[in-house]
PDB file of C-alpha atoms and ligand atoms in Angstrom:
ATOM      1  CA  UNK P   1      78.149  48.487  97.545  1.00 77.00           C
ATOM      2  CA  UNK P   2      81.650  48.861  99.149  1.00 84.00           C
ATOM      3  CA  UNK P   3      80.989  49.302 102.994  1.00 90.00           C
ATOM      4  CA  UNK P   4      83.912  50.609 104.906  1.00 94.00           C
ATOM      5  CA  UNK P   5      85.222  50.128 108.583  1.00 96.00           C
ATOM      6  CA  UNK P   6      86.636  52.501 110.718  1.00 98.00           C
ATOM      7  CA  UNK P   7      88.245  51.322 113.787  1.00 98.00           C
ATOM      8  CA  UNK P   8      89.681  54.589 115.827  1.00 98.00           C
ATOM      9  CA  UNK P   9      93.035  55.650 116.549  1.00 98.00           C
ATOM     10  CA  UNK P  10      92.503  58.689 119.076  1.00 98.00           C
ATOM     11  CA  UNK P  11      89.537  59.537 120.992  1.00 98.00           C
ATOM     12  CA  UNK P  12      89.338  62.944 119.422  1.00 98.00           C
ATOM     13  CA  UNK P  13      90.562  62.067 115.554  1.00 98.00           C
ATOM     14  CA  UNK P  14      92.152  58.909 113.545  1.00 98.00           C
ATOM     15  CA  UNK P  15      90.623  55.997 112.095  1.00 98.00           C
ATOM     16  CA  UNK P  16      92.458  52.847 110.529  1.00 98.00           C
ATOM     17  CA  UNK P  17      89.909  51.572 107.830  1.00 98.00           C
ATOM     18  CA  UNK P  18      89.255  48.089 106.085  1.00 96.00           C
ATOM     19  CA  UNK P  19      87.350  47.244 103.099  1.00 89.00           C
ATOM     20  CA  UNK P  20      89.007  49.306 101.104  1.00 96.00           C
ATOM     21  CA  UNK P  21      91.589  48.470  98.053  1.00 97.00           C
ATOM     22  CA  UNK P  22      93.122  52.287  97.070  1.00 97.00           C
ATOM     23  CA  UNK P  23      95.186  50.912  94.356  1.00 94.00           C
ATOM     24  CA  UNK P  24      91.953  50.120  91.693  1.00 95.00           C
ATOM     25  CA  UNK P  25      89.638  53.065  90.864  1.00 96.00           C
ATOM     26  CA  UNK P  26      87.822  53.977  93.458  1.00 97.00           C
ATOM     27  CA  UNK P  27      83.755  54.353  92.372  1.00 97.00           C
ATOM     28  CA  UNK P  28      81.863  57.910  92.832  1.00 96.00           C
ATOM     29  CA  UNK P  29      80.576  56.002  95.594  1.00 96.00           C
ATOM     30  CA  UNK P  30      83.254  54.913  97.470  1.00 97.00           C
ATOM     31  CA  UNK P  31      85.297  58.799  96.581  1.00 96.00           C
ATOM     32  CA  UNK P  32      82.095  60.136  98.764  1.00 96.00           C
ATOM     33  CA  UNK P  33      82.553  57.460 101.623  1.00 96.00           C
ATOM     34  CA  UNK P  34      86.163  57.982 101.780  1.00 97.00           C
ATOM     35  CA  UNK P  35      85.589  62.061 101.727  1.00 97.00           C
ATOM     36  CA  UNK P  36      82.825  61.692 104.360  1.00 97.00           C
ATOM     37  CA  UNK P  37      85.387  60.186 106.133  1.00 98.00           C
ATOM     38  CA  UNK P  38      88.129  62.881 106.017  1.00 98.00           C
ATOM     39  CA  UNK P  39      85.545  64.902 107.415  1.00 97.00           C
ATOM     40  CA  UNK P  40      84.745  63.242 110.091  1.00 98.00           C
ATOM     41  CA  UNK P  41      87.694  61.263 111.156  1.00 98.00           C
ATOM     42  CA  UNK P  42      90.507  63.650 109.741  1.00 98.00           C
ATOM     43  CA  UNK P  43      92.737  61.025 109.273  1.00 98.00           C
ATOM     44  CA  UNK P  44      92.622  57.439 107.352  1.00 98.00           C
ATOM     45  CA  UNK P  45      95.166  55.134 107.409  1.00 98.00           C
ATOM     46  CA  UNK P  46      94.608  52.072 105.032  1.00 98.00           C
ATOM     47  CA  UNK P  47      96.740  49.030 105.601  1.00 98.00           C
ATOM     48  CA  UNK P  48      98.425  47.079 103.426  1.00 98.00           C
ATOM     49  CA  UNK P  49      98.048  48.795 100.214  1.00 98.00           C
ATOM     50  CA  UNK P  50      99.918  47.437  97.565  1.00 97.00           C
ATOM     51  CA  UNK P  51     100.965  50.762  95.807  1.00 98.00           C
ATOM     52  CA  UNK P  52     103.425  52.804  93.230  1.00 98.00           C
ATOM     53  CA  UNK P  53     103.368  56.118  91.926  1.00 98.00           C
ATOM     54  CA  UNK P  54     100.996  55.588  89.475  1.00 98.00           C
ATOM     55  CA  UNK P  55      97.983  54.092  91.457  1.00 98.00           C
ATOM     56  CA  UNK P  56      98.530  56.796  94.256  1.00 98.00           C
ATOM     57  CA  UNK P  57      98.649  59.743  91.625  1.00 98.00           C
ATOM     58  CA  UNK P  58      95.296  58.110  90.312  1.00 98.00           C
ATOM     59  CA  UNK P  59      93.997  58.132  93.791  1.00 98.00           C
ATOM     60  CA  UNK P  60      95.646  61.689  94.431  1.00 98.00           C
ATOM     61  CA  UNK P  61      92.883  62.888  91.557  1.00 97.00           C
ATOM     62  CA  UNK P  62      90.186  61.068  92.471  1.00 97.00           C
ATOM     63  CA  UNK P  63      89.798  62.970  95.340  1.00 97.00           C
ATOM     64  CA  UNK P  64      90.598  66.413  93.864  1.00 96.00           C
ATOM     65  CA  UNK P  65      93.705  68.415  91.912  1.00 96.00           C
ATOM     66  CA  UNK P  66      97.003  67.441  92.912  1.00 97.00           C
ATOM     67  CA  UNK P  67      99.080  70.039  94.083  1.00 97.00           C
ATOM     68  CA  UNK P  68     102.599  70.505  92.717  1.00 95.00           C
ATOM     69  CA  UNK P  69     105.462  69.883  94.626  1.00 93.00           C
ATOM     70  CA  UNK P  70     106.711  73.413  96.164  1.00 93.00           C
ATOM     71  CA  UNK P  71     110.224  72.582  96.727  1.00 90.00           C
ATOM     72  CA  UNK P  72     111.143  71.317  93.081  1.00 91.00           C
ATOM     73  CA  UNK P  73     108.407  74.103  91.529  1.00 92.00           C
ATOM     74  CA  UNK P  74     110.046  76.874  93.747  1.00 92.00           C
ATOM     75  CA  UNK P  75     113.917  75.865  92.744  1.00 92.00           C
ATOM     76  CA  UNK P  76     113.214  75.173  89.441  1.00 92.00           C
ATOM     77  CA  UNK P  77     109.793  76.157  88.286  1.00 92.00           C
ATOM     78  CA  UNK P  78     109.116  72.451  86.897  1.00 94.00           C
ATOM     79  CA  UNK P  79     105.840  70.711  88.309  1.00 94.00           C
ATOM     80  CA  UNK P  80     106.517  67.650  90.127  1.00 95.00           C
ATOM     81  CA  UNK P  81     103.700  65.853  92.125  1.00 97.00           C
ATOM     82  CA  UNK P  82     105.438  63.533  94.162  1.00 97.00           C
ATOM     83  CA  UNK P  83     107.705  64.621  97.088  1.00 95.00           C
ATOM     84  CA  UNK P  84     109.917  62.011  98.383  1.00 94.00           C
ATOM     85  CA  UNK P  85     110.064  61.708 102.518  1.00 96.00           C
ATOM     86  CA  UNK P  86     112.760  60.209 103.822  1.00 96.00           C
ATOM     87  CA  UNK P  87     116.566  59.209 103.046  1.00 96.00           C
ATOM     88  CA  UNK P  88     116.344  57.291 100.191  1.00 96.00           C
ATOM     89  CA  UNK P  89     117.281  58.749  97.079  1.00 93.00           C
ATOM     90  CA  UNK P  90     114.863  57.484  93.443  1.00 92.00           C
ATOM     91  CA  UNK P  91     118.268  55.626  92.857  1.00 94.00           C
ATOM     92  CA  UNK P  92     117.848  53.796  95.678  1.00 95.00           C
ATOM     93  CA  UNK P  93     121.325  54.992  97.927  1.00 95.00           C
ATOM     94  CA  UNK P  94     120.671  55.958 101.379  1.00 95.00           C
ATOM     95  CA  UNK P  95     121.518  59.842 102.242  1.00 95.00           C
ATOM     96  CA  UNK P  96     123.146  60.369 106.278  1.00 92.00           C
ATOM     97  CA  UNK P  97     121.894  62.359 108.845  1.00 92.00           C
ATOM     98  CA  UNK P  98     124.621  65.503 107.928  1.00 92.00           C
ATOM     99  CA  UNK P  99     123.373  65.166 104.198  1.00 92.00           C
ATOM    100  CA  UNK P 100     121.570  68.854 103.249  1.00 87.00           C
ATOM    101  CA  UNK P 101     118.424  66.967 102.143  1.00 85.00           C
ATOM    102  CA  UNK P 102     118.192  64.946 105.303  1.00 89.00           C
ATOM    103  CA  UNK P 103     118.869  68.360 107.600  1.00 85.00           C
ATOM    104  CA  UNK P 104     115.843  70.165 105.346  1.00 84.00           C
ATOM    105  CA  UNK P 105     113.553  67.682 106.352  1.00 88.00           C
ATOM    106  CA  UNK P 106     114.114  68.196 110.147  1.00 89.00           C
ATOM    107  CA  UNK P 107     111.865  71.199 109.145  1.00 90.00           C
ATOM    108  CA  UNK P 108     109.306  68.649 109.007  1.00 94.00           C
ATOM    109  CA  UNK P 109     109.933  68.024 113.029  1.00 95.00           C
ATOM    110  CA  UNK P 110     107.983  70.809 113.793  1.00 96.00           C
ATOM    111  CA  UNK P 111     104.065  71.294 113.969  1.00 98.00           C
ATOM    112  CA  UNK P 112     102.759  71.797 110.710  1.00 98.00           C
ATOM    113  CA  UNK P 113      99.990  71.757 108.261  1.00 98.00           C
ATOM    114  CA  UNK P 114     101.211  71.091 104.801  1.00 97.00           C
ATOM    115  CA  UNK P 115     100.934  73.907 102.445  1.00 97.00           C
ATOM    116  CA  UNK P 116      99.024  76.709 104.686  1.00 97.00           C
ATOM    117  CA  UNK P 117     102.237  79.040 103.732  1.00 96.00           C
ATOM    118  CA  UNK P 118      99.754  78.862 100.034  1.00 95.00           C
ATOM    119  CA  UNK P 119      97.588  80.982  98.984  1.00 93.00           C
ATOM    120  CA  UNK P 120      95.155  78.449  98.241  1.00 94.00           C
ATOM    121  CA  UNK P 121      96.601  75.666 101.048  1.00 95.00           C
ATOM    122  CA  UNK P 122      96.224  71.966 100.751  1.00 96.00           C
ATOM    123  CA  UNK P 123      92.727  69.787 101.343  1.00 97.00           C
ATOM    124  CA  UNK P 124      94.742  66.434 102.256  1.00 98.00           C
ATOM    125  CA  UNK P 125      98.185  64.876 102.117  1.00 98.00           C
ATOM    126  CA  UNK P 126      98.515  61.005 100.843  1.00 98.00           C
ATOM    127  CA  UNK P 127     102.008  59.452 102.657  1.00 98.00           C
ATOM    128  CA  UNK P 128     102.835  55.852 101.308  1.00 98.00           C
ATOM    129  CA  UNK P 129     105.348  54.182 103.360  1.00 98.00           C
ATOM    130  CA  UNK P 130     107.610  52.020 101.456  1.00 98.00           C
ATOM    131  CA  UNK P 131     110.599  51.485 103.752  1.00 98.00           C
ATOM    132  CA  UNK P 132     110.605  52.447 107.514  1.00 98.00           C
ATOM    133  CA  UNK P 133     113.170  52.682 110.259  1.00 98.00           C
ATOM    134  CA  UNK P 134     113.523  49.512 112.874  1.00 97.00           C
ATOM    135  CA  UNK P 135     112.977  51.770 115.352  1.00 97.00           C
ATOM    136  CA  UNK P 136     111.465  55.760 115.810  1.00 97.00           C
ATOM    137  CA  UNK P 137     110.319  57.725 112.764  1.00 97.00           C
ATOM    138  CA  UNK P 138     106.446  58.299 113.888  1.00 98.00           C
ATOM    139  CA  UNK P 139     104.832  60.301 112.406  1.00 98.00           C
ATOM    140  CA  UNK P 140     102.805  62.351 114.982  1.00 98.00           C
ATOM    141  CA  UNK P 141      99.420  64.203 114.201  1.00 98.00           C
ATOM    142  CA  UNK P 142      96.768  66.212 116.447  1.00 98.00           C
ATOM    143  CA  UNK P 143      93.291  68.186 115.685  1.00 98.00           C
ATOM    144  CA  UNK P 144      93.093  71.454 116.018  1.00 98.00           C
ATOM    145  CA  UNK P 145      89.166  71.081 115.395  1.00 98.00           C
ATOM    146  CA  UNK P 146      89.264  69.093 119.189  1.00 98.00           C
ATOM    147  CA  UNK P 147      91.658  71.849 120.385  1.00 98.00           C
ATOM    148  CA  UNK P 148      89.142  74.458 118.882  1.00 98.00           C
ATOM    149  CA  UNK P 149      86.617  72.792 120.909  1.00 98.00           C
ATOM    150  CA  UNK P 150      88.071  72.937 124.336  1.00 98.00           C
ATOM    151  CA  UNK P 151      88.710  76.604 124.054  1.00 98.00           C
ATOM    152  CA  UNK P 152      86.747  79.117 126.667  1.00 98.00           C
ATOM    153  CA  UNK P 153      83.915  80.507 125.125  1.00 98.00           C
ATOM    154  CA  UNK P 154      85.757  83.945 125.501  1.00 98.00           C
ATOM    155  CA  UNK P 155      88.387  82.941 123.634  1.00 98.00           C
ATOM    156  CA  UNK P 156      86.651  81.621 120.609  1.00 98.00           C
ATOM    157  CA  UNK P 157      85.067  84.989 120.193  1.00 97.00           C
ATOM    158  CA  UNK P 158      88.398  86.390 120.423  1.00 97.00           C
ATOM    159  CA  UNK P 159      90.055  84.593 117.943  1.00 98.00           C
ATOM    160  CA  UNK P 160      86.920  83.753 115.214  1.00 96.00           C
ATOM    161  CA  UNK P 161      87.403  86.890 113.317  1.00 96.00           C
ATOM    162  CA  UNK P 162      91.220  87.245 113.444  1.00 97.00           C
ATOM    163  CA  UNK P 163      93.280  86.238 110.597  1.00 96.00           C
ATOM    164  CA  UNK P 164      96.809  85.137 110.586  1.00 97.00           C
ATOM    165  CA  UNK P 165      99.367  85.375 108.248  1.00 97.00           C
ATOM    166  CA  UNK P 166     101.615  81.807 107.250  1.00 97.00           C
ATOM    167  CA  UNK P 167     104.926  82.306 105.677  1.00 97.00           C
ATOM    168  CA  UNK P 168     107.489  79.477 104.652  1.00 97.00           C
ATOM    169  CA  UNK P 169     110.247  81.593 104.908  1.00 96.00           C
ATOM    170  CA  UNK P 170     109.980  82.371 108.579  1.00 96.00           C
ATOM    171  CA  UNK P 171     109.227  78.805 109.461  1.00 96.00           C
ATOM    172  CA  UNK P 172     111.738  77.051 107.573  1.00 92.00           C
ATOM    173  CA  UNK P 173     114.862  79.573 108.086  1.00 91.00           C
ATOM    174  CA  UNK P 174     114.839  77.703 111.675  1.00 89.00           C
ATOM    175  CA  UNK P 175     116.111  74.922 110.751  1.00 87.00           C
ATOM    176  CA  UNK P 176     117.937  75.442 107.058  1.00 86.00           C
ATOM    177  CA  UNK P 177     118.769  78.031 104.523  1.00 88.00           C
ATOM    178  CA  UNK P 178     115.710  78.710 101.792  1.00 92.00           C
ATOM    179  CA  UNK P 179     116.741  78.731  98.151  1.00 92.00           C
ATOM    180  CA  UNK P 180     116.393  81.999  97.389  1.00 94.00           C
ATOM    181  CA  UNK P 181     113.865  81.012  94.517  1.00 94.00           C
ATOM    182  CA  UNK P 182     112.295  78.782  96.750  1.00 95.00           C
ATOM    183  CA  UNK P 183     111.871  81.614  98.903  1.00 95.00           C
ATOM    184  CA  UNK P 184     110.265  83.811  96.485  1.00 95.00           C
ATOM    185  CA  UNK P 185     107.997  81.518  94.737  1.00 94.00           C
ATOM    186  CA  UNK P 186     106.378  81.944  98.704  1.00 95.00           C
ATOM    187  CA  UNK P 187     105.097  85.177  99.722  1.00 94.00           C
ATOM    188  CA  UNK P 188     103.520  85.315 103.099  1.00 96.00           C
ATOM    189  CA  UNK P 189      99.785  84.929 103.035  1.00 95.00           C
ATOM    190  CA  UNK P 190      97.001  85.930 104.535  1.00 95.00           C
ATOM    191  CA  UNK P 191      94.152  83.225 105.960  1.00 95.00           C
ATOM    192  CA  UNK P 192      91.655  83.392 108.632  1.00 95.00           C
ATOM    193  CA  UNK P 193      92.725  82.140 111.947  1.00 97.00           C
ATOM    194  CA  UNK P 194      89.685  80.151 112.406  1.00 97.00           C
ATOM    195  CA  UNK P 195      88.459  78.083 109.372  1.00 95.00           C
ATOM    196  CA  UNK P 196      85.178  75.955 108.737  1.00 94.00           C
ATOM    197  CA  UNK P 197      84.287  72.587 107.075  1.00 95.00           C
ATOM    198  CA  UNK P 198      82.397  73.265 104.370  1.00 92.00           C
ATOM    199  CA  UNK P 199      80.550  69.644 105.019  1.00 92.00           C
ATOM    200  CA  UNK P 200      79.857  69.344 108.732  1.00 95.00           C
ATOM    201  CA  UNK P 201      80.200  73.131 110.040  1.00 94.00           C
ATOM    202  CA  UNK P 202      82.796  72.060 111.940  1.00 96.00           C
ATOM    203  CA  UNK P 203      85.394  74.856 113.367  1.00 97.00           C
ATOM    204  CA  UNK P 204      88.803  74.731 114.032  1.00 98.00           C
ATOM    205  CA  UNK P 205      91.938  77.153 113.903  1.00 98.00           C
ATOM    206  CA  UNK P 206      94.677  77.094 112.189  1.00 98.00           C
ATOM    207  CA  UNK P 207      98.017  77.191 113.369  1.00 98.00           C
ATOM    208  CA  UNK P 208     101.558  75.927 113.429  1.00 98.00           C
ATOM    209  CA  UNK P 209     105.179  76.506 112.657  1.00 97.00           C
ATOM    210  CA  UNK P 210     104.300  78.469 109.268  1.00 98.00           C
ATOM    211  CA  UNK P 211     101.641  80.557 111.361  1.00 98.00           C
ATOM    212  CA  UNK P 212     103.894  83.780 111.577  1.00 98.00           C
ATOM    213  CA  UNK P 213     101.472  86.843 113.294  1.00 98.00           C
ATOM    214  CA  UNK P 214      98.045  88.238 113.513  1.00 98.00           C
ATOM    215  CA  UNK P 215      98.060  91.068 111.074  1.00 97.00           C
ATOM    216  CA  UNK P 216      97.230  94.187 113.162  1.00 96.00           C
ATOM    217  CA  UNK P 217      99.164  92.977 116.269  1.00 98.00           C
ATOM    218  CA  UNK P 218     102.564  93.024 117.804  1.00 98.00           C
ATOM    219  CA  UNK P 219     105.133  90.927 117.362  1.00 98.00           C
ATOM    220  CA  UNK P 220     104.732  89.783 120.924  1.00 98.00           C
ATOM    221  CA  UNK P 221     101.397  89.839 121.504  1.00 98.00           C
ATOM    222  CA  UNK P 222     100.808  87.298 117.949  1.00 98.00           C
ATOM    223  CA  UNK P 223     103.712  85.450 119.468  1.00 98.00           C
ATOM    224  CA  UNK P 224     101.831  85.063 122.728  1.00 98.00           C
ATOM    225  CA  UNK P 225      98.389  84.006 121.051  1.00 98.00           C
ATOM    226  CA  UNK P 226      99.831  81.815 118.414  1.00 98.00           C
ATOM    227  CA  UNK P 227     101.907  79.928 121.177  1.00 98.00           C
ATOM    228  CA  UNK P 228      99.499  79.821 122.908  1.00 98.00           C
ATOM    229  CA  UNK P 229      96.897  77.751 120.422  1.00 98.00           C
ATOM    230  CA  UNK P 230      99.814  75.454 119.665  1.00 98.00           C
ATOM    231  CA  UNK P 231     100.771  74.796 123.155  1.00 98.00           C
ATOM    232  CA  UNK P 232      96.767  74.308 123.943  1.00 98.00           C
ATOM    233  CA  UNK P 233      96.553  71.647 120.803  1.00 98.00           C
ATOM    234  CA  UNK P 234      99.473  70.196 121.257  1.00 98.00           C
ATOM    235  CA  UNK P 235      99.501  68.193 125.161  1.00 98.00           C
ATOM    236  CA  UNK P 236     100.816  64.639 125.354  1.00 98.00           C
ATOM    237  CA  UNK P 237      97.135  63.716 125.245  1.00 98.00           C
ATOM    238  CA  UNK P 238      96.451  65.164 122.130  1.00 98.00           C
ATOM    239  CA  UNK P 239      98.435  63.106 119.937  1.00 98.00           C
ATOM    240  CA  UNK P 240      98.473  60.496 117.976  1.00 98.00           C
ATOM    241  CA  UNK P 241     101.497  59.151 116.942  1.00 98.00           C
ATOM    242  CA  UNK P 242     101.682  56.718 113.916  1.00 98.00           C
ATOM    243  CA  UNK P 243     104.016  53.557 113.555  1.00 97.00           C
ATOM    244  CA  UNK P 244     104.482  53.222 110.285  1.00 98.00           C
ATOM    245  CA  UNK P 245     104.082  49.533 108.788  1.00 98.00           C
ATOM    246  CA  UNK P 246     105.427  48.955 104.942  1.00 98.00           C
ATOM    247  CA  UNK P 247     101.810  49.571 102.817  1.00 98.00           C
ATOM    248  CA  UNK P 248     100.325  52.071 104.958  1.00 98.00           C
ATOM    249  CA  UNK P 249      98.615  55.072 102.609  1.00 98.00           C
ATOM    250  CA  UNK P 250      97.660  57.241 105.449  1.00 98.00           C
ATOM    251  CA  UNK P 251      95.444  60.039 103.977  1.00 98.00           C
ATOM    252  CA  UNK P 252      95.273  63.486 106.417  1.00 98.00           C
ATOM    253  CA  UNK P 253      92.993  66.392 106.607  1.00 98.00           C
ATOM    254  CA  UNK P 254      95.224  69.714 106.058  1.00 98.00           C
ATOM    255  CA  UNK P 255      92.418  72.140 106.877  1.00 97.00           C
ATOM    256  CA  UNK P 256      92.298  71.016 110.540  1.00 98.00           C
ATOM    257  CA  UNK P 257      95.383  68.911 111.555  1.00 98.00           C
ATOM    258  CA  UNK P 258      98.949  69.469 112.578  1.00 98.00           C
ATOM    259  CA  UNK P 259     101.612  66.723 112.191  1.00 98.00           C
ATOM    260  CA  UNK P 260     105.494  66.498 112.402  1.00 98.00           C
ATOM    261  CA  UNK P 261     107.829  63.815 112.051  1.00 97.00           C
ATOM    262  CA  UNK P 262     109.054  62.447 115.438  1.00 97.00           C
ATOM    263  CA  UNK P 263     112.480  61.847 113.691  1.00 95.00           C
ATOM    264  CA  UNK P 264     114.745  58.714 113.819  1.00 96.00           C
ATOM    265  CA  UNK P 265     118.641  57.737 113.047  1.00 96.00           C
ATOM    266  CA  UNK P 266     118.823  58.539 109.613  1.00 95.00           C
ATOM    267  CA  UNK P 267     122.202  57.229 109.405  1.00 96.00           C
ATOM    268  CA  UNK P 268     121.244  53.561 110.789  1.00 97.00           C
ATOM    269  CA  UNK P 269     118.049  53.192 108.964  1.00 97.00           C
ATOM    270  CA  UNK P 270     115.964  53.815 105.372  1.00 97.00           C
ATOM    271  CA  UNK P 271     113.158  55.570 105.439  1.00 97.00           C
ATOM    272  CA  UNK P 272     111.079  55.741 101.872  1.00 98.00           C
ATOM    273  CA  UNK P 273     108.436  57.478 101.618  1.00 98.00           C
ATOM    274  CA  UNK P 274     106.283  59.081  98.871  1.00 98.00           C
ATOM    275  CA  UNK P 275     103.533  61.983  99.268  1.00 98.00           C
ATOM    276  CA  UNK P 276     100.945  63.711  97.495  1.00 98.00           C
ATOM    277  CA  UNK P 277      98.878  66.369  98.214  1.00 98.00           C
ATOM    278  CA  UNK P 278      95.420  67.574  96.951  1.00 97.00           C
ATOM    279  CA  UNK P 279      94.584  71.262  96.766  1.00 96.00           C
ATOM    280  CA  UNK P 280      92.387  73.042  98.615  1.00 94.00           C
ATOM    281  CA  UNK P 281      89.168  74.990  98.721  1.00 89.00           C
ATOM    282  CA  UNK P 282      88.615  78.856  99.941  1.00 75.00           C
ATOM    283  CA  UNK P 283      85.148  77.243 100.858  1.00 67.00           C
ATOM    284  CA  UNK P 284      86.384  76.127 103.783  1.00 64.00           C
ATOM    285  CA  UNK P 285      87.553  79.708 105.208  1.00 65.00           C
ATOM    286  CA  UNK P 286      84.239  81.675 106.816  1.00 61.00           C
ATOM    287  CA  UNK P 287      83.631  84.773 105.497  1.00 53.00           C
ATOM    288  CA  UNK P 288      84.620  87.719 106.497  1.00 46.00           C
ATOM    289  CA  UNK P 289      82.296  89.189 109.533  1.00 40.00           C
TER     290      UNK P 289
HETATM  291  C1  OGA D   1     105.088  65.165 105.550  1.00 92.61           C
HETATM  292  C2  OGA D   1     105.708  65.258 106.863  1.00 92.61           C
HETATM  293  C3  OGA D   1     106.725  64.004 108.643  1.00 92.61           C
HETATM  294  C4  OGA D   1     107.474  62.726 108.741  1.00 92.61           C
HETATM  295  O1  OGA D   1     105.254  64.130 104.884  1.00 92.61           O
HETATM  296  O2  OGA D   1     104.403  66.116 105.143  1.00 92.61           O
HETATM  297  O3  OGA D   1     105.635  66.285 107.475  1.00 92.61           O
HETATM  298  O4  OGA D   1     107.186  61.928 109.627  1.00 92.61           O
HETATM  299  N1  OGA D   1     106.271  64.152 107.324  1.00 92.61           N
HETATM  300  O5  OGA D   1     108.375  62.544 107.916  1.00 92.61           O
HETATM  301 MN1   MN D   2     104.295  67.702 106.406  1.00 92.61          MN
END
């Protein structure tokens, strides 16, 4: 039997892992170790994995149904399940900094969890780093769970039976224009605030740049409150910020993390990058009180 090592990256989240080969199929064993794992360390990053599209697509449904792209679905309405991250184009040229791709992706600079503008969002993301920058381009991630955690008691009551409502549109009009059928392939939704894991119990809340308002509330006052969670999660302590070797398949829990890229000089360097995600499940929102 296949026994994985963990060796952590953050006191409160991370682990790097050995023993581990994610380009084979993985056994109904080893799929339970590594979800165990998600649970419990929130991130994985696996070293040295030898991978292409294929393999990580197979891994992408070993561990669930792989969502389809958003951007390409929501222009176009064809399913895609890879999004590229990065400069590089699939024909291999380099895009600059002023290109309109490269500016979307600054959207990515700001604290995020992929997919919670869905209605269903996502259970993981799966990055594979093919070519990265000689300098910057970190990748930067922190728990909400831990940030959940260090919250007065008072204010966990507060905020346990609020919900909030996540909306693409609002988030990503910051930094770009939407496509307009980008736009209205996604709605604003409706999730609760504070959401579970189905396997350990564990709470956290659930926040970031898509988290719009607290239905029921001002303007300000969900302002105020949802500043305030992401200002509370996100200290220099918090973080952990990922240097990205060539075969790292880092594997991160949507339900309870935020990331964003720390950006780099997209006009000196390639960056190549491919992602999956896996869909989610409404088990791990608590019921309604
Ligand atoms: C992502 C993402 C940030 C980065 O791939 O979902 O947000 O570092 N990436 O490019
Ligand atoms: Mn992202």
């Amino acid at each position: 039997m296949t026994t994985l090592e963990f060796e952590p990256l953050h006191p409160d989240f991370g682990a790097r892992v050995s023993g581990l080969d994610l380009t084979r199929p993985l056994s109904d064993d080893e799929i339970t170790q590594v979800r165990d794992a998600i649970d419990t360390y929130q991130l994985l990053c696996f070293p040295g994995q030898d991978m292409t599209d294929e393999r990580h697509l197979q891994l992408t449904r070993q561990l669930g149904e792989p969502e389809a792209e958003h951007v390409t679905f929501g222009k176009t309405g064809d399913i895609v399940y890879f999004g590229t991250v990065g400069n590089v184009e699939d024909d291999g040229s380099k895009k600059v900094a002023a290109d309109a791709s490269t500016k979307f992706q600054t959207g990515n600079q700001l604290w995020h969890s992929d997919s919670s503008f869905r209605e269903v969002p996502s259970y993981v993301s799966i990055l594979h780093a093919y070519e990265v920058p000689g300098e910057d381009g970190a990748t930067e991630f922190v728990s909400m769970r831990a940030a959940y955690e260090r919250l007065p008691d008072e204010m966990r009551e507060t905020i346990d039976p609020l919900y909030v409502v996540h909306d693409y549109v609002f988030s990503r009009s910051q930094v770009a224009p939407v496509d307009p059928n980008h736009a209205a392939s996604l709605p604003p939704v409706r999730h609760r605030l504070v959401r579970e894991n189905p396997g350990n119990g564990k709470r956290n809340y659930y926040v970031g740049s898509h988290a719009r308002s607290i239905p029921g509330w001002s303007g300000v006052d969900s302002r105020r409150l949802l500043d305030d969670l992401l200002a509370r999660a996100t200290r220099a302590q918090d973080v952990y910020a990922h240097p990205w070797q060539v075969g790292d398949t880092v594997i991160w829990d949507n339900r309870c993390l935020l990331h964003r890229g720390a950006g780099y000089d997209a006009d000196r360097w390639r960056r190549r990058m491919r992602q999956t995600r896996v869909v989610g499940s409404e088990k791990g929102v608590i019921p309604s009180p």
